[in-house]
Coordinates of C-alpha atoms in Angstrom, one line a residue:
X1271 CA -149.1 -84.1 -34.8
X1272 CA -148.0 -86.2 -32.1
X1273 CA -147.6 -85.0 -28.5
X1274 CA -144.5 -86.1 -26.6
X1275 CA -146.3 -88.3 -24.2
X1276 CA -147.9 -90.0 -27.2
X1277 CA -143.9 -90.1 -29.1
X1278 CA -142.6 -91.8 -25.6
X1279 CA -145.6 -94.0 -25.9
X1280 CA -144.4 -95.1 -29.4
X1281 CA -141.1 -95.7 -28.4
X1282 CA -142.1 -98.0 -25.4
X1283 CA -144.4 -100.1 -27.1
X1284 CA -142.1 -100.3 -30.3
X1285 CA -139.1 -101.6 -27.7
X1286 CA -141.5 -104.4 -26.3
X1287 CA -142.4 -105.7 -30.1
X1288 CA -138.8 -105.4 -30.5
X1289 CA -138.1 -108.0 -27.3
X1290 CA -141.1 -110.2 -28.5
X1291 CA -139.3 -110.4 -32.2
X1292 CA -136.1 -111.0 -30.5
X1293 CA -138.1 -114.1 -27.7
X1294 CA -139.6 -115.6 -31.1
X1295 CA -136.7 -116.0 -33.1
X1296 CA -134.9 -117.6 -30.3
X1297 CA -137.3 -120.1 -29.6
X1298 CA -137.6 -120.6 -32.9
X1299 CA -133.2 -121.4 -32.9
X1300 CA -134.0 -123.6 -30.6
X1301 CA -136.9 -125.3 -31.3
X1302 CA -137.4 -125.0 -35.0
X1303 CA -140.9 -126.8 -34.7
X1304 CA -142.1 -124.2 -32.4
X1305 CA -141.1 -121.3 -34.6
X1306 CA -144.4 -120.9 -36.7
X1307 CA -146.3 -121.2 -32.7
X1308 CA -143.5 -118.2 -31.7
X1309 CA -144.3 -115.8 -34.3
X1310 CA -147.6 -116.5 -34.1
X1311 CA -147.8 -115.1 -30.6
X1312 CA -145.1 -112.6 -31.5
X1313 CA -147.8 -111.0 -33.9
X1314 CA -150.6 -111.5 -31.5
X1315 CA -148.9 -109.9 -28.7
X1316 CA -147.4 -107.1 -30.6
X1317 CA -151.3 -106.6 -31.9
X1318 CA -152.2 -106.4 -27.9
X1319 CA -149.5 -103.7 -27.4
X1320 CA -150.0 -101.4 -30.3
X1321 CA -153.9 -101.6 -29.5
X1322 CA -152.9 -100.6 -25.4
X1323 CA -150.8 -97.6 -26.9
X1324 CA -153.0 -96.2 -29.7
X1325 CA -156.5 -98.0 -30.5
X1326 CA -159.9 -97.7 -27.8
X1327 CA -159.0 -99.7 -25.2
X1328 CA -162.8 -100.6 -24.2
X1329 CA -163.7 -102.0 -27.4
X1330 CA -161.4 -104.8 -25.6
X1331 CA -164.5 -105.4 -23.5
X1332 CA -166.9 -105.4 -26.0
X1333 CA -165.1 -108.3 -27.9
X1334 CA -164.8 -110.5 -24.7
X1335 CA -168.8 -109.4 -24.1
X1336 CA -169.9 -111.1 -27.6
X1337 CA -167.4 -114.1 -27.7
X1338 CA -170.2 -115.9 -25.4
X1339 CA -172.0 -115.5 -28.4
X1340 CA -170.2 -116.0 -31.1
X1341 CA -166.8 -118.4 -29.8
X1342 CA -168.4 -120.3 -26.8
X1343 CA -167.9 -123.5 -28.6
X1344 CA -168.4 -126.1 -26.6
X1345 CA -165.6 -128.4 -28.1
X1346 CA -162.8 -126.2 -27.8
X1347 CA -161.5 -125.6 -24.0
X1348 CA -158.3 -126.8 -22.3
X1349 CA -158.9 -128.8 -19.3
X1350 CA -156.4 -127.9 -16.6
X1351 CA -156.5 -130.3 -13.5
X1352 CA -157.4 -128.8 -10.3
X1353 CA -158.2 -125.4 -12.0
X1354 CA -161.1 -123.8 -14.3
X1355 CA -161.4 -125.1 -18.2
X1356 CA -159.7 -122.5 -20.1
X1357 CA -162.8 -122.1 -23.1
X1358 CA -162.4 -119.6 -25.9
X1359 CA -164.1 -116.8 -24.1
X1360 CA -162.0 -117.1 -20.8
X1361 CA -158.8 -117.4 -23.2
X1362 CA -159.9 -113.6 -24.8
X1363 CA -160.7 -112.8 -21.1
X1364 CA -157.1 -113.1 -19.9
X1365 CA -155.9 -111.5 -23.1
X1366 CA -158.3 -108.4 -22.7
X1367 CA -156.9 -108.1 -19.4
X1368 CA -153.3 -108.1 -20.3
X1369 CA -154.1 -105.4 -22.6
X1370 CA -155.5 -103.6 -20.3
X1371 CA -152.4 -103.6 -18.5
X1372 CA -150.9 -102.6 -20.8
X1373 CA -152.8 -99.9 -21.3
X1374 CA -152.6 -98.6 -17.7
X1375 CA -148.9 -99.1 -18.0
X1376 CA -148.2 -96.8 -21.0
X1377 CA -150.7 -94.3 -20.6
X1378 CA -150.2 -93.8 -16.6
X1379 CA -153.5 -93.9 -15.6
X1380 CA -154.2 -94.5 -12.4
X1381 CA -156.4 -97.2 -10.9
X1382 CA -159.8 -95.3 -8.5
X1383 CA -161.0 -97.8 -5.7
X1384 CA -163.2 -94.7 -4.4
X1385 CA -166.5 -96.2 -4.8
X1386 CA -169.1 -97.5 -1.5
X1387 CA -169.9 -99.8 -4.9
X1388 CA -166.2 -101.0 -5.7
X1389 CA -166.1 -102.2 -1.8
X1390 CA -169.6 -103.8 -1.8
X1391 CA -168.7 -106.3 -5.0
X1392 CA -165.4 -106.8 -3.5
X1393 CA -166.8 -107.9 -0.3
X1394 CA -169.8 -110.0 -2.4
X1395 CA -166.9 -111.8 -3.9
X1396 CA -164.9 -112.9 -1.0
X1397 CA -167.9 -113.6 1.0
X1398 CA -169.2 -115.9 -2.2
X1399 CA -165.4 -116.9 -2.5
X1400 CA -165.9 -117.9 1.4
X1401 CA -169.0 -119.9 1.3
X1402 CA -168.4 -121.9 -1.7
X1403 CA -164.6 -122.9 -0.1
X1404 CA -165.8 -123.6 3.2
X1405 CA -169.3 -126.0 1.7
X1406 CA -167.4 -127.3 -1.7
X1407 CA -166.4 -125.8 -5.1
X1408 CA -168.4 -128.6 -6.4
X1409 CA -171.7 -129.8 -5.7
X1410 CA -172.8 -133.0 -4.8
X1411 CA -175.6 -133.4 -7.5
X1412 CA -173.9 -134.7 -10.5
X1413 CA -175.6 -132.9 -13.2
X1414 CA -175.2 -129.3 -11.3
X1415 CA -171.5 -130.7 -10.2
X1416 CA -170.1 -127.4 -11.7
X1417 CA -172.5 -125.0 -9.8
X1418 CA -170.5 -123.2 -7.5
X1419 CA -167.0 -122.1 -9.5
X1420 CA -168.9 -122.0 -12.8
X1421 CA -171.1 -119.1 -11.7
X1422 CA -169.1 -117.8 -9.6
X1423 CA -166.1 -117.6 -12.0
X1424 CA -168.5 -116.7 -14.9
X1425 CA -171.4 -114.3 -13.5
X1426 CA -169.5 -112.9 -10.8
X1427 CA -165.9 -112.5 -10.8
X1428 CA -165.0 -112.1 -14.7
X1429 CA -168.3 -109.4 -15.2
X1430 CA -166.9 -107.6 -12.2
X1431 CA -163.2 -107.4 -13.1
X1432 CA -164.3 -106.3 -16.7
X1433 CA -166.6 -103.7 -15.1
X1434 CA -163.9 -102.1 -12.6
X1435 CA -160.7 -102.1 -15.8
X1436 CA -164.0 -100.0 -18.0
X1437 CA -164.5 -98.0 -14.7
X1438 CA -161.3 -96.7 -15.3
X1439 CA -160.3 -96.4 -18.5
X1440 CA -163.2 -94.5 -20.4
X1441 CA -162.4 -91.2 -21.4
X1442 CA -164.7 -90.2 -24.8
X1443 CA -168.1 -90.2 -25.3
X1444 CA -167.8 -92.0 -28.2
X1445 CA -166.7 -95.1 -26.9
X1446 CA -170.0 -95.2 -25.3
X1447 CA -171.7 -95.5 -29.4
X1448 CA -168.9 -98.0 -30.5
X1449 CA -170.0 -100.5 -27.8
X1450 CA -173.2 -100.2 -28.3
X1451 CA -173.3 -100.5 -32.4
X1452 CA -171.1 -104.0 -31.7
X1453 CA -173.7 -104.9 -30.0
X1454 CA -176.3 -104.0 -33.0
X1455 CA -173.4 -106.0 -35.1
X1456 CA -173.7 -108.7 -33.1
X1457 CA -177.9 -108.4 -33.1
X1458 CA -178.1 -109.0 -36.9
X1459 CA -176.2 -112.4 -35.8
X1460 CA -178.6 -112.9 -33.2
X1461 CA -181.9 -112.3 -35.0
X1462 CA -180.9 -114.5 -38.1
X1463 CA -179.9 -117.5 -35.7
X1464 CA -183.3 -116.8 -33.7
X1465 CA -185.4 -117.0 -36.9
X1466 CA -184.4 -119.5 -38.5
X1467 CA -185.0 -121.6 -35.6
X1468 CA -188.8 -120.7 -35.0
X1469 CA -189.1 -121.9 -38.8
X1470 CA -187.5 -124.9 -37.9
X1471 CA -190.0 -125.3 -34.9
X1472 CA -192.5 -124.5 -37.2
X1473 CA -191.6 -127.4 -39.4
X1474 CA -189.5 -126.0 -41.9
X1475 CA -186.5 -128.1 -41.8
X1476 CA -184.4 -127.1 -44.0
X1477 CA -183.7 -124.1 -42.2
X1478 CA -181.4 -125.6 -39.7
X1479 CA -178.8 -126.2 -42.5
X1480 CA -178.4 -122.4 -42.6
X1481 CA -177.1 -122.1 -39.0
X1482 CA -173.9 -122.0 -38.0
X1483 CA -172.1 -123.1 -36.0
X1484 CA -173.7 -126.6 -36.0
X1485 CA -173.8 -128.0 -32.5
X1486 CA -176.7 -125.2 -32.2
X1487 CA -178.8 -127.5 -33.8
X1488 CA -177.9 -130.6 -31.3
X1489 CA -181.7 -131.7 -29.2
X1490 CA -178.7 -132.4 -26.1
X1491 CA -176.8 -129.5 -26.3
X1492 CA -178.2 -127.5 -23.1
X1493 CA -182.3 -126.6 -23.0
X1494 CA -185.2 -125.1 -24.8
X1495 CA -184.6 -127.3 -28.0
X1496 CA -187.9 -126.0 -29.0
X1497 CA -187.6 -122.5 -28.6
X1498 CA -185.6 -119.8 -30.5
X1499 CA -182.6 -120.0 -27.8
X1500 CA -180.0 -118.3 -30.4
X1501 CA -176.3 -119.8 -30.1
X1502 CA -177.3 -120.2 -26.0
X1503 CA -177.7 -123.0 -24.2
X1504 CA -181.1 -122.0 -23.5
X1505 CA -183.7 -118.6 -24.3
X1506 CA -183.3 -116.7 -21.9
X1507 CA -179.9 -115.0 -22.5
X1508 CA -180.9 -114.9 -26.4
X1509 CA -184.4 -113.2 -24.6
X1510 CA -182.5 -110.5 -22.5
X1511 CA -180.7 -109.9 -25.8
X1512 CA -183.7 -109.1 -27.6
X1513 CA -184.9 -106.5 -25.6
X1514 CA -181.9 -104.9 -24.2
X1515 CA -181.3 -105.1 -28.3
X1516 CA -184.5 -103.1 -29.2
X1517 CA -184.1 -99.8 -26.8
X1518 CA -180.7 -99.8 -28.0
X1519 CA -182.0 -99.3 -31.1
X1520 CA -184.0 -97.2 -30.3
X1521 CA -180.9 -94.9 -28.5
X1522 CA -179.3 -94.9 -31.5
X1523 CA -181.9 -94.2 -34.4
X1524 CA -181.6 -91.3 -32.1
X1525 CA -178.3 -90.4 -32.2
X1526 CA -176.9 -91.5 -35.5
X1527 CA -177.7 -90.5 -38.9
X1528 CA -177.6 -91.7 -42.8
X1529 CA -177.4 -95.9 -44.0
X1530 CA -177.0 -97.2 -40.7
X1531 CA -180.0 -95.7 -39.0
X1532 CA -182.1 -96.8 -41.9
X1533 CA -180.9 -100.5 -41.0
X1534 CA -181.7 -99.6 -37.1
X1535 CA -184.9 -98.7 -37.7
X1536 CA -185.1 -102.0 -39.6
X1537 CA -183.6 -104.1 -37.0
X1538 CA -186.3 -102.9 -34.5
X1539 CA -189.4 -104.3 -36.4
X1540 CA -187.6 -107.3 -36.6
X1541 CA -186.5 -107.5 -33.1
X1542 CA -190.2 -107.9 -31.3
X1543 CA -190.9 -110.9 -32.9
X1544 CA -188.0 -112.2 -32.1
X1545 CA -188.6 -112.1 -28.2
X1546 CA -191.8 -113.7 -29.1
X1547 CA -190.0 -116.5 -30.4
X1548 CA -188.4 -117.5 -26.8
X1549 CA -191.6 -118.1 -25.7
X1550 CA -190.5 -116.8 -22.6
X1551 CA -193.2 -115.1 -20.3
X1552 CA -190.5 -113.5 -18.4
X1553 CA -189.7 -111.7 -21.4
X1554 CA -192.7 -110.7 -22.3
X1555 CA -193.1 -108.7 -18.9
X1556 CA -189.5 -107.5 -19.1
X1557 CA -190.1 -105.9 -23.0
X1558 CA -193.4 -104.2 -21.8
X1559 CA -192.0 -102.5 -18.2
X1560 CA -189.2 -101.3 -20.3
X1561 CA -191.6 -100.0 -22.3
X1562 CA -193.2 -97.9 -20.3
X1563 CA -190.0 -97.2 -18.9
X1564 CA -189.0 -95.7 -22.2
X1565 CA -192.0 -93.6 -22.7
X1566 CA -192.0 -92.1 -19.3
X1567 CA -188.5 -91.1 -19.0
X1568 CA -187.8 -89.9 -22.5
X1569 CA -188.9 -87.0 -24.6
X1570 CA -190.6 -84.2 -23.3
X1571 CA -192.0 -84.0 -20.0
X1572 CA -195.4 -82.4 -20.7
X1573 CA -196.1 -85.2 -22.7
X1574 CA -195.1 -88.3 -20.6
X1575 CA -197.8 -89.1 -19.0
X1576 CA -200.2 -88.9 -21.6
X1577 CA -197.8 -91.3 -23.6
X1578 CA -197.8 -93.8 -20.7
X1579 CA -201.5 -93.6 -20.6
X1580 CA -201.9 -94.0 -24.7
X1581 CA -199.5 -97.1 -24.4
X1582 CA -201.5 -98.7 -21.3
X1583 CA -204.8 -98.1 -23.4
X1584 CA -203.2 -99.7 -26.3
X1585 CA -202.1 -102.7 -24.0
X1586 CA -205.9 -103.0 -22.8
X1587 CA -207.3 -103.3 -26.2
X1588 CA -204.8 -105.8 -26.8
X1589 CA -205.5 -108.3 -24.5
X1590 CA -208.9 -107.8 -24.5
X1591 CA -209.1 -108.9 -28.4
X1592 CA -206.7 -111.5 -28.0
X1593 CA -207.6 -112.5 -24.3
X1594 CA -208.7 -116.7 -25.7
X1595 CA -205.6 -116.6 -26.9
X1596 CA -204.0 -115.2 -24.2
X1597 CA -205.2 -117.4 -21.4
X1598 CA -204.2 -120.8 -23.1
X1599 CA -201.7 -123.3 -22.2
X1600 CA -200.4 -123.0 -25.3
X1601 CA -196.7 -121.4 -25.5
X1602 CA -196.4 -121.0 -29.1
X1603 CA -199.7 -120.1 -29.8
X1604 CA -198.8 -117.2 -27.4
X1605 CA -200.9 -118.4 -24.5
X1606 CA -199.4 -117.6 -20.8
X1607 CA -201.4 -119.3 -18.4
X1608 CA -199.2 -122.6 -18.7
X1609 CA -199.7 -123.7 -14.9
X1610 CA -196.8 -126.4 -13.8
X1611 CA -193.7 -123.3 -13.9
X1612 CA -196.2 -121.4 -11.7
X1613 CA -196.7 -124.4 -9.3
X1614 CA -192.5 -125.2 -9.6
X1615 CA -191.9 -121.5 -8.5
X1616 CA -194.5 -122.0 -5.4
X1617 CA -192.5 -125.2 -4.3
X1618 CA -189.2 -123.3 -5.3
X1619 CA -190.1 -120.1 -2.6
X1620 CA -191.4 -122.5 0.4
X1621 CA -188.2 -125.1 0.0
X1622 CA -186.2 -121.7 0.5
X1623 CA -188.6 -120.6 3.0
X1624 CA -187.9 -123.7 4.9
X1625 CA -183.7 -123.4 4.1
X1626 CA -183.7 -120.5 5.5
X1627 CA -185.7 -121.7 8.5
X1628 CA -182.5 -123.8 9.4
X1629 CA -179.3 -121.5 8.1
X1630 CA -180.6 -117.9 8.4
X1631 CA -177.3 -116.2 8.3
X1632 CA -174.7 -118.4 6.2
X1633 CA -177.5 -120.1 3.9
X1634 CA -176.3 -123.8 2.8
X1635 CA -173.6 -122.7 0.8
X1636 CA -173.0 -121.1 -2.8
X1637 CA -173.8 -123.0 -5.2
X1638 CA -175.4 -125.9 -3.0
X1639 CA -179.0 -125.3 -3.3
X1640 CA -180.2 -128.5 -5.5
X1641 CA -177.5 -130.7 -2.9
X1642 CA -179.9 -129.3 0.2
X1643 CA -182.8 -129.4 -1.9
X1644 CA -182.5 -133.2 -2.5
X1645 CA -182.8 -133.9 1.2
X1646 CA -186.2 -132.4 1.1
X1647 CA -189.7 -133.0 0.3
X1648 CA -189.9 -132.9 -3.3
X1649 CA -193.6 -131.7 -3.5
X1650 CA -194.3 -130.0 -0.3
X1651 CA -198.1 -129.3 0.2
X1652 CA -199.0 -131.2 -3.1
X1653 CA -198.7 -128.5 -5.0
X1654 CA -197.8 -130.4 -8.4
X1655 CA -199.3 -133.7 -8.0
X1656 CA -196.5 -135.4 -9.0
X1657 CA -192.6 -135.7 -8.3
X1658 CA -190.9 -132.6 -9.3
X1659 CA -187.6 -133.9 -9.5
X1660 CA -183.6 -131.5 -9.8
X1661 CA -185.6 -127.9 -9.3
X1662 CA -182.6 -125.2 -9.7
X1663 CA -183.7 -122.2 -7.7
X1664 CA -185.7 -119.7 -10.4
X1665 CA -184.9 -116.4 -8.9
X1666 CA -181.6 -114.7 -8.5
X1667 CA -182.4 -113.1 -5.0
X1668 CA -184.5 -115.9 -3.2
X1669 CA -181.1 -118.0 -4.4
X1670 CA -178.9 -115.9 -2.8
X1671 CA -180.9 -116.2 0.4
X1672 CA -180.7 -119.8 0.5
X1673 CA -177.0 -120.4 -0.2
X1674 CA -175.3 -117.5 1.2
X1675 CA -178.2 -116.6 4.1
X1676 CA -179.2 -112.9 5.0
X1677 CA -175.4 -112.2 4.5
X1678 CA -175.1 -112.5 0.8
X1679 CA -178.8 -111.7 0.2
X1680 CA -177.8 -108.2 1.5
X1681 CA -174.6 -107.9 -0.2
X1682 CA -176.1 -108.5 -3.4
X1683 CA -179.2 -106.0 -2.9
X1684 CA -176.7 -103.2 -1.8
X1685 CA -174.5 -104.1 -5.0
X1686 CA -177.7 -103.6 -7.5
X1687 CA -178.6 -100.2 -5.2
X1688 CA -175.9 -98.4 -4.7
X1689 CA -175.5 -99.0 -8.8
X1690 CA -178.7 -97.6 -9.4
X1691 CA -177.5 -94.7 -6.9
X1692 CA -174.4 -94.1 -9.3
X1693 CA -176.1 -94.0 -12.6
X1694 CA -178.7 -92.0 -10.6
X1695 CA -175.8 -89.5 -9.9
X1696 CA -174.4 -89.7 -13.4
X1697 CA -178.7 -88.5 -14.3
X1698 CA -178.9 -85.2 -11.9
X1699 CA -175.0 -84.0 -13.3
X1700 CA -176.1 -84.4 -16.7
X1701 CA -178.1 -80.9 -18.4
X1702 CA -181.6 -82.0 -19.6
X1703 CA -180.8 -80.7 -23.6
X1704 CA -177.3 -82.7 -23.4
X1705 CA -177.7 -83.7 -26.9
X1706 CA -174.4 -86.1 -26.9
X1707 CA -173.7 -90.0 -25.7
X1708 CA -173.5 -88.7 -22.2
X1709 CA -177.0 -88.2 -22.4
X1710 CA -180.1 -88.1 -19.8
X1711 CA -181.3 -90.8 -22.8
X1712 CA -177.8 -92.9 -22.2
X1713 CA -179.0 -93.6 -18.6
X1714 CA -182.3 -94.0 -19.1
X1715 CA -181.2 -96.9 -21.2
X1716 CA -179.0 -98.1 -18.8
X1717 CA -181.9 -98.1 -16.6
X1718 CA -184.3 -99.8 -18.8
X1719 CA -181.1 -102.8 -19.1
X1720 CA -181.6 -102.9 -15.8
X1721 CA -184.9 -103.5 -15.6
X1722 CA -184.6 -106.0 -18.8
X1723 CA -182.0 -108.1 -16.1
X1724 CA -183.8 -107.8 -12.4
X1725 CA -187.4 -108.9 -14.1
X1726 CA -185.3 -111.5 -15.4
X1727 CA -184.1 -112.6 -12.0
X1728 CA -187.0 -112.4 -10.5
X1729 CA -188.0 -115.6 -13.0
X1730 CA -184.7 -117.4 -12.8
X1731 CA -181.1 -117.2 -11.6
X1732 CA -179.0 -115.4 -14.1
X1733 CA -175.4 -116.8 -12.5
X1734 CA -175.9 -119.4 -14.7
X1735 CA -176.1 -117.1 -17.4
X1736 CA -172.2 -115.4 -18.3
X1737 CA -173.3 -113.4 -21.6
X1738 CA -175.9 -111.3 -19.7
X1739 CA -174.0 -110.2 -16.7
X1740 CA -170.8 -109.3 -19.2
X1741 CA -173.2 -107.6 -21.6
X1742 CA -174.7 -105.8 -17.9
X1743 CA -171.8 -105.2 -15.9
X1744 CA -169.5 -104.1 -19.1
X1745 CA -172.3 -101.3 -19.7
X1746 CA -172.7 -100.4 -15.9
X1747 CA -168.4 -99.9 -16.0
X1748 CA -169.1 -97.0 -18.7
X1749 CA -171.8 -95.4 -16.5
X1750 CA -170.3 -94.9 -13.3
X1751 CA -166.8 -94.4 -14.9
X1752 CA -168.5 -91.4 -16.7
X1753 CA -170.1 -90.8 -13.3
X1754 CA -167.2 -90.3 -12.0
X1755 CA -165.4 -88.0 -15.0
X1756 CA -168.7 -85.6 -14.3
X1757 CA -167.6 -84.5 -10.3
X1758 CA -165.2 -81.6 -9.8
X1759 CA -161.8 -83.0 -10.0
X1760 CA -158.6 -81.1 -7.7
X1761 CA -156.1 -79.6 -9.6
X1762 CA -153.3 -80.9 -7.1
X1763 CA -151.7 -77.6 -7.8
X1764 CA -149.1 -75.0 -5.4
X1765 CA -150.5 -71.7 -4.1
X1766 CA -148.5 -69.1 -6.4
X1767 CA -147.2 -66.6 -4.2
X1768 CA -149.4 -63.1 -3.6
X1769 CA -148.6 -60.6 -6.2
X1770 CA -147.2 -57.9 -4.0
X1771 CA -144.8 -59.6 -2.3
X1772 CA -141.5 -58.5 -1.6
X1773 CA -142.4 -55.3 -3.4

């Protein structure tokens, strides 16, 4: 039975599809060729309000999350002069975040800025926002022209928004297993994709006429032509994917029961492959600390260690019988002692040595690291032996560093600590034999995502990267929101009055 809050609700968002109905057929008097345009966006709109008053608002995010990987076509954006490119995903973006509004509006809850975290990113933006007005929001070097609004717009600003509007708007455990079963959805996707182009590698052909859409398949469309890079424009986002993709399978064969676990079960044995497929060493590393990240912190504790040290044995034996193959050059026959990346990423850490020599505090500016780079030695030392050419800046922190200076460097480590201290928090309030979502397990996972992302960085900058900070900050929202749902709230009440007075 409805409640009256949840009748007033009704009546609200009924009288707002009402207005729209009433906006579209007018236009549509005036401007009969706009009609069918009018009541399309009448039905959209109404859609957005009935799902603010009555459906889970966070699955919102989730859709936004996985349009980078299934609607970031690169043929359909609006160019706006003197602003961003409105693509499909930034379209859904300002959508999700009118519903959201909406949401707040009918159900009257009430936005918390009581975080240290909430002021650290706010200040990581405007000092980013800062340093990329006051040195250009385009870079010099033509190919990288877009480097300072696209990732700031993309991995900073749009991942943090989404993260603050899930801050404060879960309610339900449950939420918590919807978003991470779309992301399971959207894995099936992702693995089909991913296989079909390591046959196609592999000389099987034919298989890239099973992949959709079809400027996947286009040698110029972004990097890694010759790796399984998914729908990306390169492997590594369909790499942070793949592992974040197996632990959460491995949550949920936990936590779910009947058909679907069955296909979980099968999606992880398909999954480890699949990482192998990016040929990315990076990811290699990544899947195997959150392994042992897994083990340790899961399960019982009598028995941790002695699973850590049965899954370290197991890694010995393994590289000891496949050590030949091991130490080759050879990427796709699974060797990872390919030596010119190593050499790049030596060049990479002195060239920001020497930048932040000269600007210690400010850094060249965000977003400007190939302009300063171009003015410098391109081989420093003789490392490679050979012109090195554009080198973008391979790790997330050291990138920082040189564009922003000790100033943003900072900002950004206290943003990825005092997150760690708030899932941390959300960990010790949590009973050990919670057998829920909110879950020691939950967090763990959130940890080992964590992990999957920072050993990432360490190899490349991910702020070129949207889908994995969405897919990371969207999950971090749920975690602290729940963080904060967990401490004793005030009951804003009146003292009643002591039973024996006036007596």
């Amino acid at each position: 039975m409805l409640t009256l809050g949840h009748q007033k609700t009704d009546w609200i968002s009924l009288g707002v599809v009402v207005f729209l109905a009433a906006v579209a057929i007018g236009v549509g008097v005036l401007e009969p060729s706009l009609l069918p345009w009018a009541l399309g966006a009448m039905v959209l709109a109404a859609g957005m309000v009935f799902w603010a008053a009555r459906w889970d608002i966070t699955l919102c995010a989730w859709i936004w999350v996985l349009s980078y990987g299934l609607l970031d076509w690169p043929e359909w954006k609006i160019e706006l002069i003197g602003f961003f490119n409105l693509t499909v995903p930034r379209i859904i973006f300002l959508g999700v975040v009118l519903t959201f509004a909406l949401y707040f509006f009918f159900h009257r809850r009430r936005l918390h800025f009581d975080r240290a975290l909430y002021w650290l990113m706010l200040a990581l933006l405007c000092y980013v926002a800062f340093s990329a007005t006051t040195t250009g929001w385009t870079a010099r070097t033509k190919s990288l022209e877009s480097a300072p609004y696209y990732r700031f717009l993309g991995s900073l600003l749009l991942p943090f928004v989404m993260f603050y509007l899930l801050c404060n708007s879960c309610s339900k455990e449950k939420q918590i297993r919807r978003a991470l079963i779309l992301v399971t959805i959207y894995g099936w996707y992702a693995l089909y994709i991913g296989y079909l182009q390591y046959a196609a590698i592999n000389g099987l052909e034919g298989a890239r006429s099973f992949i959709w859409p079809s400027y996947i398949n286009d040698p110029t469309f972004g990097i890694h032509f010759d790796r399984a890079r998914g729908v990306f424009r390169g492997a590594t986002p369909q790499a942070f994917l793949m592992v974040s993709l197996f632990y959460i399978d491995l949550y949920l064969i936990r936590k779910t029961r009947g058909a679907y676990r069955a296909l979980l079960v099968v999606q992880a044995i398909l999954v480890p492959p699949a990482v192998f497929f990016t040929l990315l060493r990076s990811a290699y590393l990544a899947f195997l600390i959150c392994g042992f990240l897994w083990v340790f912190l899961t399960g019982q504790k009598r028995f941790r260690w002695l699973k850590t040290a049965g899954l370290f044995l197991l890694l010995v034996i393994f590289v000891y019988a496949s050590w030949e193959r091991l130490s080759s050059t050879d990427r796709a026959g699974g060797g990872v002692a390919q030596r010119s990346p190593i050499r790049s990423r030596i060049i990479l850490i002195q060239q920001t040595w020497d930048i932040m020599s000269e600007t210690p505090l400010l850094g060249v500016g965000f977003g400007h690291f190939v302009d300063k780079q171009q003015s410098m030695p391109r081989d420093p030392g003789g490392l490679s032996g050979e012109p090195t050419g554009v080198l973008v800046q391979h790790n997330l922190f050291l990138n920082m560093l040189a564009e922003t200076g000790l100033v943003g460097f900072v900002l950004m480590l206290l943003v990825f600590i005092f997150l760690w201290k708030q899932s941390y928090q959300l960990y010790e309030k949590i009973p050990p034999d919670a057998r829920g979502d909110v879950s020691r397990d939950f967090v763990v996972l959130f940890w080992i995502i964590l992990a999957n992302y920072l050993t990432d960085a360490m190899f490349r900058d991910p702020l070129w990267d949207v889908f994995t900070n969405a897919l990371l900050w969207s999950l971090a929202g749920i975690v602290v929101c729940f963080n904060r749902l967990l401490e004793p709230q005030p009951l804003d009440l009146p003292i009643a009055a002591g039973g024996w007075e006036g007596t």
